[in-house]
Amino acid sequence: MSRVYNFSAGPAMLPQEVLQQAQQEMSDWQGSGMSVMEMSHRSKEFISIATQAEADLRELLAIPANYKVLFLQGGASSQFAMAPLNLLCGKTSADYFNTGMWSKKAIAEGKRYCTVNIVASAEAAKFTTVPEVDEWQLHRDAAYVHYTPNETIGGVEFADIPDVGDVPLVADMSSTLLSRPLDVSKYGVIYAGAQKNIGPSGMTVVIVRDDLLVHAGAETPAMFNYKTHADAESMYNTPPTYTWYLAGLVFQWLKRNGGLSAMAALNKRKADKLYAAIDGSDFYNNPVTPRYRSWMNVPFTLADAELDGAFLAAAKEANLLTLKGHRSVGGMRASIYNAMPEAGIDTLVEVMADFERSRG
Ligand SMILES: *Cc1c(COP(=O)(O)O)cnc(C)c1O
């Protein structure tokens, strides 16, 4: 069986080495006589897997000791509610940046619990940019500031970490966590669904500063309370054991490959190649302000949308799959997370040039 280059936004490609290791260990994990899927989450075998995965993630991101790492279910989407449920602490408002479709979802959920102040919105610019700092309206009495560093659908990424003073900064990093080194100490809460850059779907990684664990209201459900999971080391109930294990294999793969600074250099090179191909042609277009272009999700349109189907067919012919853009943006979207090999980008760039020559 030959592997394709899968440009899906998520669930996305996993490193082939990781899949092969999982395959080898599938029915007998390291002499235990059972699959990781069949293990009690309280067994010493699984606890060793879970502990190692957390230690490796902490090392990769240099997570300070005063942060807890939680491995939860419910997807990044549950965090849209968990953030207000844990962080409002008697306050009545929170600040949100509106930079795309995922921001909007977080905002809609936040509105169930508090007054949402929009710090700045890129909606009038059709979410093709990040509002400049002098347009931001931050509120000192906000319980927290929420933003989406990388908008997976629009392909827009903040160039810097917003400076929000003492108000806890909350970030939905679903499609950018682990793409490069990160200064975790600038954040109150970081969360990310696993299926973009961490592992298979079914798990959300939450990194939360420990002084924020005491702020949940009494009505916050136990399962939606960060403290429940922090106190129980993410084993209050059955965690997503197999996804946790696979994420651990991905963390080890990242460490073997030079960690996040090596990943950043590779990701930048991959993204630069693709944007250069788009910008170097009159046939392809990416609408995002260059400074805010995502390293992970690259939307692009063809000069003639009637040719979209033919382009997708030509791409498929070359083993390039799942390039169809999100319905709200149209055209194509190449999601190029850590596990997308550089050869996948090279092939895409060749197919784009060939297609433009023959059909453009
Ligand atoms: C994919 C994605 C989500 C949704 O994640 P689920 O795990 O499906 O809930 C949220 N935010 C961003 C930025 C995403 O890319």
XYZ file of C-alpha atoms and ligand atoms in Angstrom:
375
model
C 0.000 0.000 0.000
C 1.359 3.424 -0.862
C 0.888 6.398 1.417
C -0.610 9.594 0.050
C 0.168 13.176 0.973
C -2.939 14.090 2.939
C -3.518 17.831 3.258
C -6.527 17.455 5.566
C -7.046 20.170 8.178
C -7.876 17.519 10.750
C -7.855 14.685 11.513
C -4.577 15.099 9.714
C -1.500 13.129 8.700
C 0.512 11.351 11.363
C 4.211 10.528 10.998
C 4.600 7.197 9.246
C 7.165 6.048 11.824
C 4.587 6.602 14.541
C 1.978 4.550 12.705
C 4.488 1.758 12.170
C 5.480 1.699 15.826
C 1.824 1.627 16.842
C 1.276 -1.228 14.407
C 4.172 -3.220 15.869
C 2.882 -2.677 19.387
C -0.771 -3.054 18.482
C -1.600 -6.392 20.071
C 1.278 -6.725 22.552
C 2.629 -3.535 24.065
C 6.217 -4.140 25.210
C 5.639 -7.677 26.427
C 2.519 -6.840 28.433
C 0.526 -9.305 26.319
C -2.145 -6.711 25.618
C -2.859 -3.725 23.438
C -2.681 -0.247 24.957
C -6.374 -0.083 24.012
C -7.128 -2.920 26.397
C -5.187 -1.645 29.391
C -6.698 -0.259 32.530
C -5.898 3.417 32.758
C -4.855 2.675 36.337
C -2.388 -0.073 35.380
C 1.298 0.577 35.914
C 1.857 0.051 32.180
C -0.561 2.752 31.139
C 0.563 5.116 33.885
C 4.113 4.791 32.564
C 2.879 5.667 29.045
C 0.873 8.642 30.336
C 3.656 9.968 32.537
C 6.250 9.690 29.778
C 3.979 11.501 27.309
C 3.459 14.364 29.733
C 7.189 14.575 30.524
C 8.027 14.661 26.806
C 5.435 17.356 26.092
C 6.756 19.417 29.007
C 10.269 19.077 27.655
C 9.282 19.951 24.071
C 7.405 23.100 25.090
C 9.588 23.902 28.127
C 6.406 24.111 30.198
C 7.135 25.836 33.527
C 6.535 23.858 36.731
C 3.610 26.059 37.773
C 1.521 24.824 34.848
C -0.614 21.673 34.833
C -0.994 19.617 31.688
C -4.388 17.975 31.247
C -5.336 15.278 28.735
C -9.081 15.615 28.276
C -11.930 14.520 26.044
C -14.556 16.720 24.445
C -12.453 18.311 21.732
C -11.233 21.869 21.572
C -14.896 22.831 21.220
C -15.588 21.902 24.865
C -12.924 24.403 25.875
C -15.089 27.185 24.454
C -17.306 26.530 27.504
C -14.647 25.330 29.929
C -12.700 28.583 29.664
C -15.553 30.758 30.991
C -16.724 28.071 33.432
C -13.279 28.006 35.031
C -12.010 31.522 34.657
C -14.858 33.955 35.252
C -14.472 33.794 39.019
C -17.322 36.162 39.759
C -16.422 38.538 36.952
C -19.039 39.289 34.333
C -17.064 39.895 31.183
C -14.256 38.520 29.083
C -12.344 39.893 26.086
C -12.297 38.021 22.776
C -10.462 38.617 19.520
C -12.607 37.905 16.474
C -10.219 36.734 13.770
C -12.086 33.909 12.069
C -14.524 31.031 12.171
C -13.035 29.410 15.271
C -12.952 32.723 17.149
C -16.623 33.122 16.332
C -17.478 29.727 17.778
C -15.584 30.518 20.978
C -17.350 33.869 21.198
C -20.805 32.346 20.699
C -20.166 29.901 23.532
C -18.610 32.555 25.776
C -21.783 34.629 25.418
C -23.735 31.942 27.290
C -21.735 32.722 30.404
C -20.664 36.345 30.301
C -20.576 39.625 28.471
C -18.185 39.225 25.577
C -16.162 42.312 24.677
C -14.712 42.150 21.187
C -11.138 43.409 21.479
C -10.833 43.711 17.712
C -12.455 42.086 14.714
C -11.180 41.189 11.264
C -14.637 40.254 10.040
C -15.001 43.338 7.813
C -11.734 42.272 6.130
C -13.273 38.815 5.549
C -10.848 37.369 8.096
C -7.788 37.823 5.906
C -5.712 39.658 8.492
C -5.103 40.287 12.187
C -6.224 43.712 13.460
C -3.293 46.006 14.277
C -2.481 46.667 17.925
C -3.601 50.299 17.870
C -7.162 49.106 17.092
C -7.373 46.783 20.110
C -9.689 47.615 22.955
C -8.625 45.628 25.978
C -10.590 45.839 29.230
C -8.643 45.750 32.452
C -11.563 44.189 34.350
C -12.052 41.317 31.875
C -11.759 37.872 33.477
C -9.513 36.737 30.620
C -8.604 37.452 27.009
C -9.345 34.714 24.482
C -7.790 34.444 21.046
C -7.119 31.950 18.285
C -3.420 32.244 17.378
C -3.929 30.258 14.176
C -7.253 30.360 12.373
C -7.390 26.959 10.690
C -10.008 27.921 8.108
C -8.816 31.391 7.063
C -5.125 30.498 7.284
C -4.428 33.574 9.411
C -1.913 33.506 12.236
C -0.920 36.087 14.846
C 2.706 37.119 14.343
C 3.239 37.815 18.065
C 1.730 36.912 21.404
C -0.723 39.698 22.321
C 0.406 41.744 25.310
C -2.647 41.798 27.573
C -1.032 42.867 30.824
C -2.107 40.949 33.928
C -5.338 39.555 32.493
C -4.943 35.792 31.839
C -4.446 35.060 28.152
C -6.367 32.032 26.840
C -5.383 30.542 23.485
C -7.028 28.013 21.205
C -3.853 26.548 19.723
C -5.523 23.551 18.067
C -3.823 24.041 14.719
C -0.492 25.531 15.781
C 0.673 23.943 19.043
C 4.010 22.126 18.516
C 4.672 23.844 15.182
C 7.466 25.891 16.829
C 8.813 26.796 20.266
C 6.404 28.725 22.491
C 6.745 30.916 25.577
C 4.130 29.158 27.696
C 4.700 31.580 30.586
C 2.828 34.279 28.658
C -0.423 32.313 28.922
C -3.070 31.509 31.483
C -4.543 28.634 29.478
C -3.508 26.976 26.228
C -5.693 24.307 24.678
C -5.508 22.229 21.534
C -7.535 19.429 19.985
C -5.149 16.586 19.220
C -6.148 15.812 15.643
C -4.208 18.621 13.970
C -0.652 18.464 15.221
C -0.626 16.107 18.212
C -2.196 12.753 17.379
C -5.542 11.192 16.484
C -8.841 12.831 17.411
C -10.517 12.231 20.759
C -8.238 14.182 23.066
C -7.593 17.801 23.970
C -4.415 18.972 25.627
C -4.959 21.781 28.140
C -2.028 23.627 29.714
C -3.232 25.737 32.617
C -1.381 27.966 35.089
C -1.994 26.512 38.523
C -3.190 29.721 40.207
C -6.171 29.661 37.813
C -7.406 26.296 39.062
C -9.343 27.713 41.980
C -11.626 30.032 40.046
C -14.439 27.735 38.881
C -17.927 28.499 40.171
C -19.767 25.938 42.343
C -22.168 25.153 39.477
C -19.305 24.139 37.150
C -19.787 20.431 36.396
C -17.003 18.248 37.783
C -16.117 17.078 34.290
C -15.862 20.703 33.135
C -13.696 21.802 36.041
C -9.954 22.022 35.342
C -9.233 21.367 39.020
C -11.017 18.001 38.925
C -8.692 16.833 36.190
C -5.586 18.505 37.586
C -6.105 16.861 41.005
C -6.686 13.456 39.401
C -3.827 13.764 36.867
C -6.393 13.500 34.073
C -7.681 10.185 35.455
C -10.813 11.372 37.229
C -12.662 9.238 34.720
C -11.374 7.094 31.893
C -9.103 9.259 29.758
C -8.698 8.769 25.977
C -6.000 6.184 26.579
C -5.111 5.178 23.035
C -4.955 8.750 21.755
C -2.797 9.686 24.742
C -0.441 6.822 23.857
C -0.261 7.834 20.194
C 0.315 11.470 21.139
C 3.195 10.202 23.282
C 4.674 8.464 20.226
C 4.362 11.739 18.297
C 6.150 13.615 21.109
C 8.997 11.075 20.954
C 9.139 11.444 17.176
C 9.432 15.223 17.614
C 12.250 14.785 20.128
C 14.119 12.391 17.818
C 13.812 14.953 15.034
C 15.355 17.870 16.873
C 12.407 19.198 18.864
C 10.421 22.316 18.148
C 13.190 24.575 16.872
C 13.996 22.034 14.163
C 10.259 21.746 13.473
C 9.958 25.533 13.218
C 12.761 25.734 10.650
C 11.201 22.946 8.606
C 7.691 24.377 8.864
C 8.865 27.821 7.814
C 10.677 26.374 4.812
C 7.608 24.338 3.816
C 5.263 27.328 4.132
C 7.657 29.691 2.349
C 7.889 27.311 -0.633
C 4.140 27.100 -0.970
C 3.478 30.824 -0.575
C 6.278 31.561 -3.071
C 4.565 29.295 -5.601
C 1.246 31.068 -5.009
C 2.703 34.582 -5.124
C 4.889 33.788 -8.124
C 1.843 33.060 -10.266
C -1.098 35.109 -11.505
C -3.212 31.977 -11.542
C -3.104 31.195 -7.803
C -3.971 33.598 -5.014
C -3.839 33.722 -1.229
C -5.716 36.691 0.229
C -4.025 36.875 3.639
C -1.776 39.803 4.645
C 1.714 38.285 4.195
C 2.795 39.036 7.773
C -0.172 37.042 9.117
C -0.037 34.027 6.852
C -0.311 30.714 8.641
C 2.523 28.224 8.589
C 0.048 25.391 9.026
C -3.005 26.081 6.866
C -2.575 27.612 3.426
C -5.775 28.478 1.559
C -5.461 29.413 -2.088
C -7.834 30.014 -4.963
C -7.510 29.444 -8.693
C -8.101 32.350 -11.076
C -11.053 30.385 -12.480
C -13.129 28.547 -9.844
C -14.595 26.415 -12.656
C -11.220 24.654 -12.739
C -11.300 23.652 -9.050
C -12.566 20.150 -9.831
C -9.935 19.585 -12.511
C -7.214 20.805 -10.150
C -8.348 18.426 -7.406
C -8.346 15.557 -9.911
C -4.816 16.427 -11.085
C -3.668 16.604 -7.472
C -5.226 13.245 -6.684
C -3.448 11.746 -9.680
C -0.178 12.797 -7.986
C -1.255 11.290 -4.616
C -2.150 14.679 -3.093
C -5.434 14.378 -1.223
C -7.939 16.489 0.733
C -6.987 19.808 -0.826
C -10.524 21.090 -1.233
C -10.950 24.363 0.629
C -13.412 25.030 3.426
C -16.858 25.884 2.046
C -16.716 29.360 3.608
C -13.506 30.273 1.755
C -13.702 28.138 -1.398
C -10.773 27.122 -3.572
C -8.109 24.953 -1.984
C -6.565 24.601 1.433
C -3.301 22.811 2.077
C -2.880 21.954 5.746
C 0.801 21.298 6.257
C 1.264 20.293 9.864
C 4.459 18.799 11.310
C 3.801 15.353 9.837
C 3.507 16.607 6.239
C 6.896 15.813 4.676
C 8.637 18.537 2.698
C 8.403 16.223 -0.332
C 4.624 16.649 -0.135
C 5.011 20.401 -0.570
C 7.493 19.908 -3.427
C 5.017 17.646 -5.206
C 2.171 20.097 -4.652
C 4.242 22.970 -6.030
C 5.074 20.880 -9.131
C 1.443 19.931 -9.675
C 0.411 23.577 -9.337
C 2.966 24.672 -11.938
C 2.014 21.859 -14.338
C -1.665 22.640 -13.958
C -1.141 26.326 -14.584
C 0.898 25.526 -17.729
C -1.687 23.179 -19.158
C -4.978 24.768 -17.983
C -4.220 28.252 -16.635
C -10.217 21.992 14.705
C -10.320 23.194 15.571
C -11.258 23.272 16.627
C -12.275 22.199 16.889
O -11.702 21.098 17.463
P -12.581 19.857 17.955
O -11.548 19.024 18.622
O -13.188 19.246 16.741
O -13.598 20.371 18.891
C -11.255 24.405 17.395
N -10.404 25.414 17.177
C -9.493 25.374 16.172
C -8.564 26.532 15.983
C -9.429 24.269 15.349
O -8.522 24.223 14.359
